[in-house]
Short mmCIF file of C-alpha atoms and ligand atoms in Angstrom, two decimals:
data_model
loop_
_atom_site.label_atom_id
_atom_site.label_comp_id
_atom_site.label_asym_id
_atom_site.label_seq_id
_atom_site.Cartn_x
_atom_site.Cartn_y
_atom_site.Cartn_z
CA MET R 173 -6.30 6.84 6.22
CA ILE R 174 -5.73 10.32 7.85
CA SER R 175 -7.89 11.64 10.24
CA VAL R 176 -7.81 15.23 11.52
CA GLN R 177 -9.89 15.24 14.98
CA GLN R 178 -10.80 18.95 16.57
CA ILE R 179 -7.82 20.20 15.75
CA HIS R 180 -7.01 23.87 17.08
CA LYS R 181 -4.01 25.53 16.15
CA LYS R 182 -3.28 29.81 17.56
CA PHE R 183 -0.24 31.04 16.85
CA GLY R 184 -0.04 33.43 19.76
CA LYS R 185 -3.32 35.39 19.55
CA LEU R 186 -4.22 34.45 15.75
CA GLU R 187 -6.41 31.70 16.02
CA VAL R 188 -5.45 29.65 12.89
CA LEU R 189 -7.12 26.57 12.47
CA LYS R 190 -10.55 26.25 14.90
CA ASP R 191 -12.22 22.93 16.07
CA PHE R 192 -10.67 21.65 12.30
CA ASN R 193 -12.48 18.00 11.35
CA LEU R 194 -11.45 16.35 8.20
CA GLU R 195 -10.92 12.64 6.47
CA PHE R 196 -8.74 11.69 3.85
CA GLU R 197 -9.37 8.67 2.01
CA ALA R 198 -7.01 6.21 0.14
CA GLY R 199 -7.37 6.22 -3.39
CA ASN R 200 -8.60 9.70 -3.31
CA SER R 201 -6.91 13.21 -4.41
CA TYR R 202 -7.63 16.21 -3.01
CA ALA R 203 -7.67 19.64 -3.47
CA LEU R 204 -6.71 21.81 -0.41
CA MET R 205 -7.68 25.25 -1.62
CA GLY R 206 -8.18 28.43 0.38
CA PRO R 207 -7.06 32.15 0.20
CA ASN R 208 -3.55 32.94 1.50
CA GLY R 209 -2.69 32.80 5.20
CA SER R 210 -6.12 30.32 5.50
CA GLY R 211 -4.09 27.81 7.33
CA LYS R 212 -3.32 24.88 4.62
CA THR R 213 0.43 24.91 5.17
CA THR R 214 -0.57 24.80 8.93
CA LEU R 215 -2.82 21.90 8.68
CA ILE R 216 -0.14 20.02 6.38
CA LYS R 217 3.05 20.80 9.01
CA ILE R 218 0.65 19.31 11.67
CA ILE R 219 -0.41 16.50 9.35
CA LEU R 220 3.35 15.71 9.22
CA GLY R 221 4.45 16.40 13.02
CA MET R 222 6.07 19.98 12.10
CA VAL R 223 3.54 21.85 13.69
CA ILE R 224 2.30 20.68 17.33
CA PRO R 225 -1.58 21.81 17.35
CA ASN R 226 -2.68 23.01 20.61
CA SER R 227 -5.51 20.43 20.83
CA GLY R 228 -7.19 17.66 18.81
CA ASP R 229 -5.48 14.45 17.27
CA VAL R 230 -4.51 13.49 13.64
CA LEU R 231 -4.76 9.47 13.14
CA VAL R 232 -2.49 8.24 10.27
CA GLN R 233 -3.81 4.48 9.16
CA GLY R 234 -5.55 4.38 12.70
CA GLU R 235 -2.48 5.81 14.79
CA ALA R 236 -2.35 8.71 16.62
CA ILE R 237 0.52 10.49 15.66
CA LYS R 238 1.66 12.05 18.91
CA GLY R 239 4.95 10.71 20.03
CA ASN R 240 4.84 8.29 17.31
CA TYR R 241 7.52 8.90 14.34
CA ALA R 242 7.36 5.87 12.38
CA TYR R 243 4.47 7.14 10.60
CA ARG R 244 6.39 9.72 8.76
CA SER R 245 7.82 6.99 6.55
CA LYS R 246 4.69 6.56 4.79
CA ILE R 247 4.15 9.99 3.76
CA GLY R 248 5.88 11.58 0.71
CA TYR R 249 6.09 15.36 1.17
CA MET R 250 6.89 17.99 -1.19
CA PRO R 251 7.35 21.17 0.23
CA GLN R 252 6.81 24.69 -1.58
CA ILE R 253 10.16 25.74 -1.10
CA GLY R 254 12.54 22.92 -0.70
CA ARG R 255 15.63 23.95 1.85
CA TYR R 256 19.06 21.46 1.69
CA PRO R 257 22.25 22.17 2.74
CA GLU R 258 23.62 23.85 0.10
CA ASN R 259 27.15 22.14 -0.54
CA ILE R 260 25.57 18.67 -0.66
CA LYS R 261 25.60 16.96 -4.07
CA ILE R 262 22.46 15.98 -5.68
CA GLY R 263 23.65 12.11 -5.50
CA GLN R 264 24.78 12.58 -1.53
CA LEU R 265 21.46 14.21 -0.67
CA PHE R 266 19.58 11.18 -1.96
CA SER R 267 21.87 8.53 -0.45
CA MET R 268 21.69 10.24 3.01
CA MET R 269 17.71 10.12 2.77
CA GLN R 270 18.07 6.13 1.77
CA ASP R 271 19.99 5.94 4.74
CA ILE R 272 17.69 7.65 6.96
CA ARG R 273 15.03 5.32 5.87
CA PRO R 274 16.85 1.89 6.47
CA GLU R 275 13.44 0.25 6.45
CA ILE R 276 12.85 0.88 2.78
CA LYS R 277 14.71 -1.38 0.55
CA SER R 278 13.59 -0.35 -3.00
CA TYR R 279 13.23 3.00 -4.58
CA ASP R 280 11.28 4.70 -7.41
CA MET R 281 13.94 6.16 -9.32
CA GLU R 282 11.15 7.15 -11.99
CA LEU R 283 11.25 10.83 -11.55
CA VAL R 284 15.11 10.95 -10.86
CA ASN R 285 15.41 9.61 -14.41
CA ASP R 286 12.71 11.57 -16.14
CA PHE R 287 13.71 15.17 -15.09
CA GLY R 288 17.49 13.93 -15.72
CA LEU R 289 18.86 14.40 -12.22
CA ASN R 290 20.68 11.19 -12.61
CA GLU R 291 23.10 13.31 -14.81
CA MET R 292 23.54 15.69 -12.03
CA LEU R 293 24.36 14.04 -9.06
CA ASP R 294 27.77 15.52 -8.91
CA LYS R 295 25.89 19.13 -8.88
CA PRO R 296 25.82 20.80 -5.26
CA MET R 297 22.32 22.18 -4.54
CA HIS R 298 23.85 25.80 -3.90
CA THR R 299 24.58 25.64 -7.97
CA LEU R 300 21.00 24.38 -8.84
CA SER R 301 18.29 26.71 -10.33
CA GLY R 302 15.22 26.99 -8.31
CA GLY R 303 13.26 24.52 -10.95
CA THR R 304 15.82 22.17 -10.45
CA ARG R 305 15.60 22.14 -6.80
CA GLN R 306 11.95 21.79 -7.08
CA LYS R 307 13.03 18.55 -9.33
CA VAL R 308 14.92 17.22 -6.33
CA SER R 309 12.04 17.88 -3.83
CA ALA R 310 9.41 16.13 -6.18
CA ALA R 311 11.85 13.19 -6.93
CA LEU R 312 12.44 12.42 -3.16
CA ALA R 313 8.58 12.65 -2.23
CA PHE R 314 8.18 9.89 -4.84
CA MET R 315 11.29 7.84 -3.82
CA PHE R 316 10.53 5.61 -1.24
CA GLN R 317 6.89 4.61 -2.22
CA PRO R 318 4.47 6.31 0.45
CA ASP R 319 0.97 5.58 0.44
CA ILE R 320 0.26 9.08 1.14
CA LEU R 321 2.06 11.80 -1.04
CA ILE R 322 1.14 15.62 0.39
CA LEU R 323 2.35 18.12 -2.38
CA ASP R 324 2.49 22.02 -1.79
CA GLU R 325 2.45 23.57 -4.92
CA PRO R 326 3.86 20.82 -6.37
CA THR R 327 4.36 22.34 -10.19
CA ALA R 328 5.46 26.24 -9.10
CA GLY R 329 8.93 27.01 -10.62
CA LEU R 330 9.16 24.15 -12.98
CA ASP R 331 9.63 24.29 -16.80
CA PRO R 332 6.37 22.98 -18.79
CA ILE R 333 7.80 19.70 -19.58
CA ALA R 334 8.82 18.92 -16.01
CA VAL R 335 5.14 20.13 -14.92
CA GLU R 336 4.00 17.43 -17.65
CA LEU R 337 6.00 14.90 -16.37
CA LEU R 338 5.03 15.44 -12.57
CA LYS R 339 1.52 15.40 -13.24
CA THR R 340 1.55 12.23 -15.35
CA LYS R 341 3.55 10.41 -12.28
CA ILE R 342 0.70 11.92 -9.61
CA LYS R 343 -2.34 10.59 -12.17
CA LYS R 344 -0.06 7.04 -11.85
CA GLU R 345 0.10 7.04 -8.57
CA ARG R 346 -3.38 8.06 -7.32
CA GLU R 347 -4.77 4.74 -9.73
CA LYS R 348 -2.45 2.89 -7.78
CA GLY R 349 -4.90 4.03 -4.94
CA LYS R 350 -2.42 6.43 -2.79
CA LEU R 351 -3.63 9.05 -0.66
CA ILE R 352 -2.53 12.66 -2.45
CA ILE R 353 -3.19 15.88 -0.96
CA ILE R 354 -2.41 18.88 -3.34
CA THR R 355 -2.36 22.30 -2.76
CA SER R 356 -1.83 24.74 -5.70
CA HIS R 357 -3.47 28.21 -7.02
CA ILE R 358 -3.54 26.84 -10.61
CA LEU R 359 -7.11 25.60 -10.86
CA SER R 360 -7.00 23.85 -13.85
CA GLU R 361 -4.30 21.96 -12.41
CA LEU R 362 -6.46 20.93 -9.50
CA GLU R 363 -9.34 20.42 -12.02
CA GLU R 364 -7.27 17.59 -13.63
CA LEU R 365 -5.79 15.98 -10.75
CA THR R 366 -8.11 15.63 -7.82
CA ASN R 367 -11.30 14.13 -7.28
CA HIS R 368 -11.92 15.96 -3.90
CA ALA R 369 -12.55 19.80 -2.92
CA ILE R 370 -11.56 21.44 0.46
CA TYR R 371 -11.74 24.63 0.97
CA ILE R 372 -10.67 26.40 3.95
CA PHE R 373 -11.56 29.85 5.16
CA GLU R 374 -10.66 31.35 7.87
CA GLY R 375 -9.72 28.69 10.06
CA ASP R 376 -12.92 26.31 9.53
CA VAL R 377 -13.63 24.16 6.75
CA PHE R 378 -16.04 25.91 4.55
CA PHE R 379 -16.54 23.06 1.82
CA ASN R 380 -15.51 19.25 1.51
CA ASP R 381 -16.87 17.14 -0.99
CA THR R 382 -16.08 15.57 -4.44
CA VAL R 383 -15.63 17.77 -7.32
CA GLU R 384 -18.80 16.65 -9.01
CA SER R 385 -20.79 17.95 -5.98
CA LEU R 386 -19.16 20.98 -5.96
CA LYS R 387 -19.98 21.51 -9.46
CA GLU R 388 -23.86 20.35 -8.72
CA ILE R 389 -24.06 22.13 -5.40
CA THR R 390 -22.57 25.52 -7.29
CA GLY R 391 -24.58 24.86 -10.88
CA GLU R 392 -21.48 25.21 -12.39
CA ASN R 393 -19.66 22.84 -15.16
CA ARG R 394 -16.48 24.24 -14.80
CA PHE R 395 -14.08 23.92 -11.50
CA SER R 396 -12.59 27.62 -11.70
CA THR R 397 -15.85 28.98 -11.89
CA ALA R 398 -17.15 26.52 -9.43
CA ILE R 399 -14.19 27.54 -6.82
CA ALA R 400 -14.87 31.21 -7.65
CA ARG R 401 -18.59 30.80 -6.63
CA LEU R 402 -17.28 29.05 -3.16
CA MET R 403 -14.95 32.25 -2.68
CA GLU R 404 -18.02 34.96 -3.17
CA TRP R 405 -20.16 32.64 -0.62
CA SER R 406 -17.41 32.56 2.02
CA LEU R 407 -16.88 35.91 1.38
CA LYS R 408 -20.53 36.96 2.05
CA LYS R 409 -20.84 34.51 5.01
CA ASN R 410 -17.79 36.52 6.60
CA THR R 411 -19.59 39.76 5.88
CA ILE R 412 -22.60 38.60 7.05
CA LYS R 413 -20.40 37.47 10.57
CA THR R 414 -19.21 40.82 10.76
CA GLU R 415 -22.20 42.43 10.16
CA LEU R 416 -23.79 40.45 12.90
CA SER R 417 -21.00 41.34 15.75
CA HIS R 418 -21.74 44.83 15.12
CA VAL R 419 -25.29 44.22 16.20
P1 ADP Y 600 -1.84 28.96 4.13
O1 ADP Y 600 -0.82 28.20 3.71
O2 ADP Y 600 -3.15 29.06 3.77
O3 ADP Y 600 -1.17 30.15 2.93
P2 ADP Y 600 -0.31 29.37 6.85
O4 ADP Y 600 -1.00 28.37 7.32
O5 ADP Y 600 0.68 29.61 6.07
O6 ADP Y 600 -1.59 29.55 5.59
O7 ADP Y 600 -0.76 30.54 7.66
C1 ADP Y 600 -1.63 30.64 8.31
C2 ADP Y 600 -1.52 31.80 8.99
O8 ADP Y 600 -0.99 31.66 10.37
C3 ADP Y 600 -1.04 33.04 8.76
O9 ADP Y 600 -1.53 34.56 9.11
C4 ADP Y 600 0.52 33.21 8.97
O10 ADP Y 600 0.78 34.17 9.10
C5 ADP Y 600 0.17 32.40 10.29
N1 ADP Y 600 1.66 31.59 10.55
C6 ADP Y 600 1.90 30.68 9.97
N2 ADP Y 600 3.05 30.11 10.66
C7 ADP Y 600 3.50 30.61 11.55
C8 ADP Y 600 4.52 30.42 12.58
N3 ADP Y 600 5.23 29.76 12.85
N4 ADP Y 600 4.30 31.80 13.71
C9 ADP Y 600 3.10 32.59 13.59
N5 ADP Y 600 2.23 32.77 12.74
C10 ADP Y 600 2.46 32.07 11.88
#
């Protein structure tokens, strides 16, 4: 459904993604992990067409995204921090987004209702708490019933009730056969919501397999300890690399 092919991305001299290849299939939910600065957000932004790679291709449902904007309506994106015009009211923001996507006629308003946003439509964005802004971002990501959901730290800043509502919604959409990609630092959340683990380290894909295989390969039954093992291995590999470079 999404094919990332030989992507290379540099910011100045900093090589963020090196000859990067990944496949994302419908009906799966992917945990996208890696230390801070490992390139997760850059990868997501490349898939969304917000960052242009130096080389390589991204295909969404078989079509290259270069010079193609229509594919974006298939993706619901929840950014880590949603930035909106400060004076716009929640209701106006929803209508504006609906106007931008006239090809989509029916909306999924489940999160708008569950989060109680329908009672706050007259509130301007600048009056909202960080958590309510996150709720607005989540509601928008699901509103257009996209085939693909990319959620960057989706529960950060949400209150516990909203976290549970959002997790239930994510599971529901996954059961409908959608493709879901989630980055999060909360491992228990990833364990609950995903079935496939991708671990990025220093611009390369260090691990890419099912959560089941991750547990088998690391010999750990718990997701969090399996990830801790991967982190150890990735750091060791780095030490070996560094030592070799001194020879
Ligand atoms: P992650 O999401 O895994 O924390 P990012 O993709 O945000 O990592 O960043 C990867 C690296 O690229 C970091 O070193 C970051 O500082 C750098 N980077 C990201 N965006 C830019 C940019 N627009 N200009 C320069 N450097 C950037």
